[in-house]
Amino acid sequence: MTAAEYYKIIHTDFPFVPTNEQDRALEELSSFVIDKDKDRLFLLKGYAGTGKTTIISAVVKNIWKAKMSCVLLAPTGRAAKVISSYSNKTASTIHREIYYPKAQGKGGNVEFTLKQNKHRNSLFIVDESSMIPDVASENKMFGGNGSLLDDLIEYVYSGVGCILLLIGDTAQLPPVKLDVSPALELTLLEQRYLKEVTCIELDEVKRQEEDSGILLNATRIRNHIEELDNDFKFDVDPFIDINRLIDGHEIWRLFKQLMTLKDMRKLPLSLGLIKEQIYIINKFGLGFFFAKAN
């Protein structure tokens, strides 16, 4: 199969007409998947709502047609559940995939070492890559050289026909004690790992933009930051997913809504809460919700 043929497949399977940015990502990913070049790495960056999820879903769904398989990973269990839900494929944490328990170390603690990658002709897709550190962890339980990013790349490219796709949002916080997200830094990936990195950054928010005040305001905040403009005001009035809380009655209404909510992701963004009010809602509201869910 050629890259052009695979591109046609995933383009046809796309649920809507892709933007120019999304279409370029589909083309570049098709080339990346078909070539399986050990010297290449793919970096897909973009804000929430720019289409990363839709693009990856199309690739994962049709990867078997390129005679390849997918391995879905994320830094945390929660993030792994997210990528699994939108791709309809089992996902794992990075640690679970690349390390295995070797022996008990000092003090009886179990130590882990880097596994042998037994996958063949596989596309490794890592979501939420902004959380991956490149410095040695203070936790000495894990082997390799102590850097999760180093160990991940070493593990993936030690497999026959295996390549790596990193996905992340530059607006997300970097790993603890780091100023940037190393896994999203093009120059670092190229120079440290000697890879030819294809980097696509999506910045056109499409998902729910017309109906979602949260996404619209998030996009406006990013634009203000990039333009070094401190004069920002929330646009809240026309949207159902944003509540302006003024007095205790509205806070109580929000609390009652929380008690009957089945999906926490559908809770509107609430503006105007002070720290003490947020603490009360978190302590009692979320505690009630998770107790009810369990």
Coordinates of C-alpha atoms in Angstrom, one line a residue:
M1 CA 0.0 0.0 0.0
T2 CA 1.2 3.5 -0.8
A3 CA 1.0 6.6 1.3
A4 CA -1.5 8.1 -1.1
E5 CA -3.7 5.0 -0.9
Y6 CA -3.7 5.1 2.9
Y7 CA -4.4 8.8 2.9
K8 CA -7.4 8.2 0.7
I9 CA -8.7 5.6 3.2
I10 CA -8.5 7.7 6.3
H11 CA -9.6 10.9 4.5
T12 CA -12.7 9.0 3.3
D13 CA -13.3 7.8 6.8
F14 CA -13.1 11.3 8.3
P15 CA -16.5 12.2 9.8
F16 CA -16.5 15.7 8.3
V17 CA -14.6 17.8 5.7
P18 CA -11.2 18.3 7.3
T19 CA -9.7 21.8 7.5
N20 CA -6.5 22.5 5.6
E21 CA -4.5 21.9 8.8
Q22 CA -6.2 18.6 9.5
D23 CA -5.8 17.5 5.9
R24 CA -2.1 18.2 6.0
A25 CA -1.9 16.1 9.2
L26 CA -3.7 13.2 7.5
E27 CA -1.2 13.4 4.5
E28 CA 1.9 13.5 6.7
L29 CA 0.6 10.7 9.0
S30 CA -0.1 8.5 5.9
S31 CA 3.5 9.0 4.8
F32 CA 4.8 8.3 8.3
V33 CA 2.8 5.1 8.7
I34 CA 3.6 3.6 5.4
D35 CA 7.3 4.4 5.4
K36 CA 8.0 3.0 8.9
D37 CA 11.3 4.8 8.8
K38 CA 13.3 4.1 12.1
D39 CA 14.8 7.5 11.8
R40 CA 11.5 9.3 11.9
L41 CA 9.2 10.4 14.7
F42 CA 5.9 12.2 14.5
L43 CA 4.7 15.0 16.7
L44 CA 1.1 16.1 16.6
K45 CA 0.3 19.2 18.7
G46 CA -2.9 21.2 19.1
Y47 CA -5.3 22.8 21.5
A48 CA -8.5 21.1 22.7
G49 CA -11.0 21.0 19.9
T50 CA -8.6 21.3 17.0
G51 CA -9.2 17.7 15.8
K52 CA -6.4 15.6 17.2
T53 CA -8.8 13.0 18.6
T54 CA -10.7 12.7 15.3
I55 CA -7.4 12.4 13.3
I56 CA -6.1 9.7 15.6
S57 CA -9.4 7.8 15.6
A58 CA -9.3 7.6 11.8
V59 CA -5.7 6.4 11.8
V60 CA -6.3 3.7 14.5
K61 CA -9.5 2.4 12.9
N62 CA -7.7 1.8 9.6
I63 CA -4.2 0.9 10.6
W64 CA -4.7 -2.8 9.9
K65 CA -5.2 -1.9 6.2
A66 CA -1.6 -0.8 6.2
K67 CA -0.6 -4.2 7.7
M68 CA 0.3 -2.6 11.0
S69 CA -1.0 -2.6 14.5
C70 CA -1.4 0.2 17.1
V71 CA -0.2 0.4 20.7
L72 CA -1.9 3.2 22.6
L73 CA -0.2 4.7 25.6
A74 CA -0.5 7.6 28.0
P75 CA 1.5 8.9 31.1
T76 CA -1.4 8.2 33.5
G77 CA -4.2 5.7 34.0
R78 CA -6.8 8.4 33.6
A79 CA -5.3 9.6 30.3
A80 CA -5.1 6.0 29.1
K81 CA -8.8 5.6 29.7
V82 CA -9.5 8.7 27.6
I83 CA -7.5 7.6 24.5
S84 CA -9.0 4.1 24.9
S85 CA -12.6 5.5 24.9
Y86 CA -12.2 7.6 21.8
S87 CA -10.2 5.0 19.8
N88 CA -12.3 2.0 20.9
K89 CA -9.0 0.2 21.6
T90 CA -7.3 -0.9 24.8
A91 CA -4.7 1.5 26.1
S92 CA -2.0 1.3 28.8
T93 CA 0.2 3.6 30.8
I94 CA 3.7 4.1 29.5
H95 CA 5.2 2.6 32.7
R96 CA 3.1 -0.6 32.4
E97 CA 4.1 -1.1 28.8
I98 CA 7.8 -0.5 28.9
Y99 CA 8.9 -1.7 32.4
Y100 CA 8.7 -5.0 34.2
P101 CA 9.5 -6.0 37.8
K102 CA 13.0 -7.3 38.0
A103 CA 13.8 -7.9 41.6
Q104 CA 13.5 -6.5 45.1
G105 CA 15.8 -3.7 45.8
K106 CA 17.1 -2.2 49.0
G107 CA 14.4 -2.1 51.7
G108 CA 12.4 -4.7 50.0
N109 CA 11.1 -2.4 47.3
V110 CA 10.4 -3.9 43.8
E111 CA 12.7 -2.5 41.1
F112 CA 11.7 -2.3 37.5
T113 CA 13.8 -2.6 34.3
L114 CA 13.2 -1.8 30.7
K115 CA 11.3 -4.5 28.7
Q116 CA 12.3 -5.9 25.4
N117 CA 9.9 -4.5 22.7
K118 CA 8.4 -7.6 21.1
H119 CA 5.9 -5.7 18.9
R120 CA 6.5 -5.8 15.2
N121 CA 5.3 -3.3 12.6
S122 CA 3.5 -1.2 15.2
L123 CA 2.6 2.4 15.5
F124 CA 3.0 3.6 19.1
I125 CA 0.6 6.5 19.9
V126 CA 1.2 8.4 23.1
D127 CA -1.5 10.8 24.2
E128 CA -1.0 13.7 26.7
S129 CA 2.7 13.7 25.9
S130 CA 3.1 17.1 27.6
M131 CA 3.3 15.2 30.9
I132 CA 6.4 13.1 29.9
P133 CA 9.6 14.2 31.7
D134 CA 13.0 13.9 30.3
V135 CA 15.0 14.1 33.6
A136 CA 15.8 11.3 36.0
S137 CA 13.0 10.7 38.5
E138 CA 13.7 10.9 42.2
N139 CA 12.0 7.5 42.4
K140 CA 14.8 5.0 41.8
M141 CA 12.4 2.1 41.2
F142 CA 12.5 2.3 37.4
G143 CA 15.5 1.2 35.4
G144 CA 16.8 2.6 32.1
N145 CA 18.6 5.8 32.5
G146 CA 15.9 7.3 34.7
S147 CA 14.3 9.5 32.0
L148 CA 10.9 8.4 31.0
L149 CA 11.1 10.0 27.6
D150 CA 14.5 8.5 26.9
D151 CA 13.3 5.0 27.9
L152 CA 10.1 5.4 25.9
I153 CA 11.9 6.2 22.7
E154 CA 14.6 3.6 23.3
Y155 CA 11.9 0.9 23.9
V156 CA 9.8 1.8 20.8
Y157 CA 12.5 2.0 18.3
S158 CA 14.1 -1.2 19.5
G159 CA 11.2 -3.1 18.0
V160 CA 11.1 -4.3 14.4
G161 CA 9.2 -1.8 12.2
C162 CA 8.0 0.2 15.2
I163 CA 7.5 4.0 15.1
L164 CA 6.3 6.6 17.6
L165 CA 3.6 9.3 17.4
L166 CA 3.5 11.8 20.3
I167 CA 0.3 13.8 20.8
G168 CA 0.0 16.8 23.1
D169 CA -1.4 20.2 23.9
T170 CA 1.2 23.0 24.3
A171 CA -1.3 24.8 26.6
Q172 CA -1.1 22.0 29.1
L173 CA 1.2 22.3 32.1
P174 CA 4.7 20.7 31.7
P175 CA 5.9 17.9 33.9
V176 CA 6.6 18.7 37.6
K177 CA 9.7 20.9 38.1
L178 CA 10.1 21.5 34.4
D179 CA 9.5 24.8 32.5
V180 CA 8.6 23.2 29.2
S181 CA 7.2 19.9 28.0
P182 CA 10.3 18.1 26.5
A183 CA 8.2 15.6 24.5
L184 CA 6.6 18.5 22.6
E185 CA 9.9 20.3 21.8
L186 CA 10.8 19.8 18.2
T187 CA 14.5 20.8 18.5
L188 CA 15.1 18.6 21.6
L189 CA 13.6 15.5 19.9
E190 CA 15.7 16.0 16.8
Q191 CA 19.0 16.8 18.5
R192 CA 18.9 14.4 21.4
Y193 CA 17.4 11.4 19.7
L194 CA 18.7 12.0 16.2
K195 CA 15.3 11.7 14.6
E196 CA 13.7 13.3 11.6
V197 CA 10.7 14.8 13.4
T198 CA 7.5 15.6 11.4
C199 CA 5.7 18.2 13.5
I200 CA 2.1 19.3 12.8
E201 CA 0.5 21.9 15.1
L202 CA -3.2 22.4 14.9
D203 CA -4.5 25.8 16.1
E204 CA -7.9 26.1 14.6
V205 CA -10.5 25.2 17.2
K206 CA -13.5 23.5 15.6
R207 CA -15.1 21.2 18.1
Q208 CA -18.2 22.8 19.7
E209 CA -16.8 26.2 19.0
E210 CA -20.2 27.7 18.2
D211 CA -22.0 26.2 21.2
S212 CA -19.2 26.0 23.8
G213 CA -18.3 29.1 25.8
I214 CA -15.5 27.2 27.5
L215 CA -13.7 26.4 24.2
L216 CA -14.4 29.9 22.8
N217 CA -13.0 31.6 25.9
A218 CA -10.0 29.2 26.1
T219 CA -9.2 30.1 22.5
R220 CA -9.5 33.8 23.3
I221 CA -7.2 33.5 26.3
R222 CA -4.5 31.8 24.3
N223 CA -4.7 34.5 21.6
H224 CA -4.4 37.2 24.3
I225 CA -1.4 35.5 25.8
E226 CA 0.3 35.2 22.4
E227 CA -0.4 38.8 21.7
L228 CA 0.8 39.9 25.2
D229 CA -2.6 41.5 25.7
N230 CA -3.6 41.7 29.4
D231 CA -7.0 43.3 28.7
F232 CA -9.2 40.2 28.7
K233 CA -12.9 39.7 29.8
F234 CA -14.8 36.5 29.7
D235 CA -17.7 36.2 27.2
V236 CA -20.3 34.3 29.3
D237 CA -23.8 35.4 28.5
P238 CA -24.9 33.4 25.5
F239 CA -23.5 30.0 26.6
I240 CA -25.2 27.2 28.5
D241 CA -21.9 25.6 29.6
I242 CA -20.9 28.7 31.7
N243 CA -22.6 29.8 34.9
R244 CA -22.0 33.2 36.5
L245 CA -22.4 32.7 40.2
I246 CA -23.3 35.8 42.1
D247 CA -24.9 34.8 45.4
G248 CA -25.6 31.8 47.6
H249 CA -28.8 30.8 45.8
E250 CA -26.9 30.2 42.6
I251 CA -24.2 28.3 44.4
W252 CA -26.9 26.1 46.0
R253 CA -28.4 25.6 42.5
L254 CA -25.0 24.4 41.2
F255 CA -24.6 22.1 44.2
K256 CA -28.0 20.5 43.5
Q257 CA -27.1 20.1 39.9
L258 CA -23.9 18.4 40.9
M259 CA -25.8 15.9 43.0
T260 CA -27.9 14.7 40.1
L261 CA -25.2 14.7 37.4
K262 CA -24.2 11.4 35.9
D263 CA -21.3 12.7 33.9
M264 CA -18.9 15.2 35.6
R265 CA -17.8 16.4 32.2
K266 CA -21.2 17.9 31.5
L267 CA -20.9 20.2 34.5
P268 CA -20.9 23.9 33.4
L269 CA -17.9 26.0 34.1
S270 CA -18.7 28.3 37.0
L271 CA -17.2 31.8 37.3
G272 CA -17.3 33.9 40.5
L273 CA -16.5 31.2 43.1
I274 CA -14.1 32.2 45.8
K275 CA -11.5 29.7 47.2
E276 CA -13.6 28.7 50.2
Q277 CA -16.7 28.0 48.1
I278 CA -14.6 25.9 45.7
Y279 CA -13.3 23.9 48.7
I280 CA -16.8 23.2 50.0
I281 CA -18.1 22.0 46.6
N282 CA -15.0 19.8 46.1
K283 CA -15.1 18.3 49.5
F284 CA -18.8 17.5 49.7
G285 CA -20.1 17.6 46.1
L286 CA -17.4 15.5 44.5
G287 CA -17.2 13.2 47.5
F288 CA -20.9 12.5 47.2
F289 CA -20.6 12.0 43.4
F290 CA -17.8 9.4 43.5
A291 CA -19.4 7.6 46.4
K292 CA -22.6 7.4 44.4
A293 CA -20.7 6.2 41.3
N294 CA -19.0 3.4 43.3

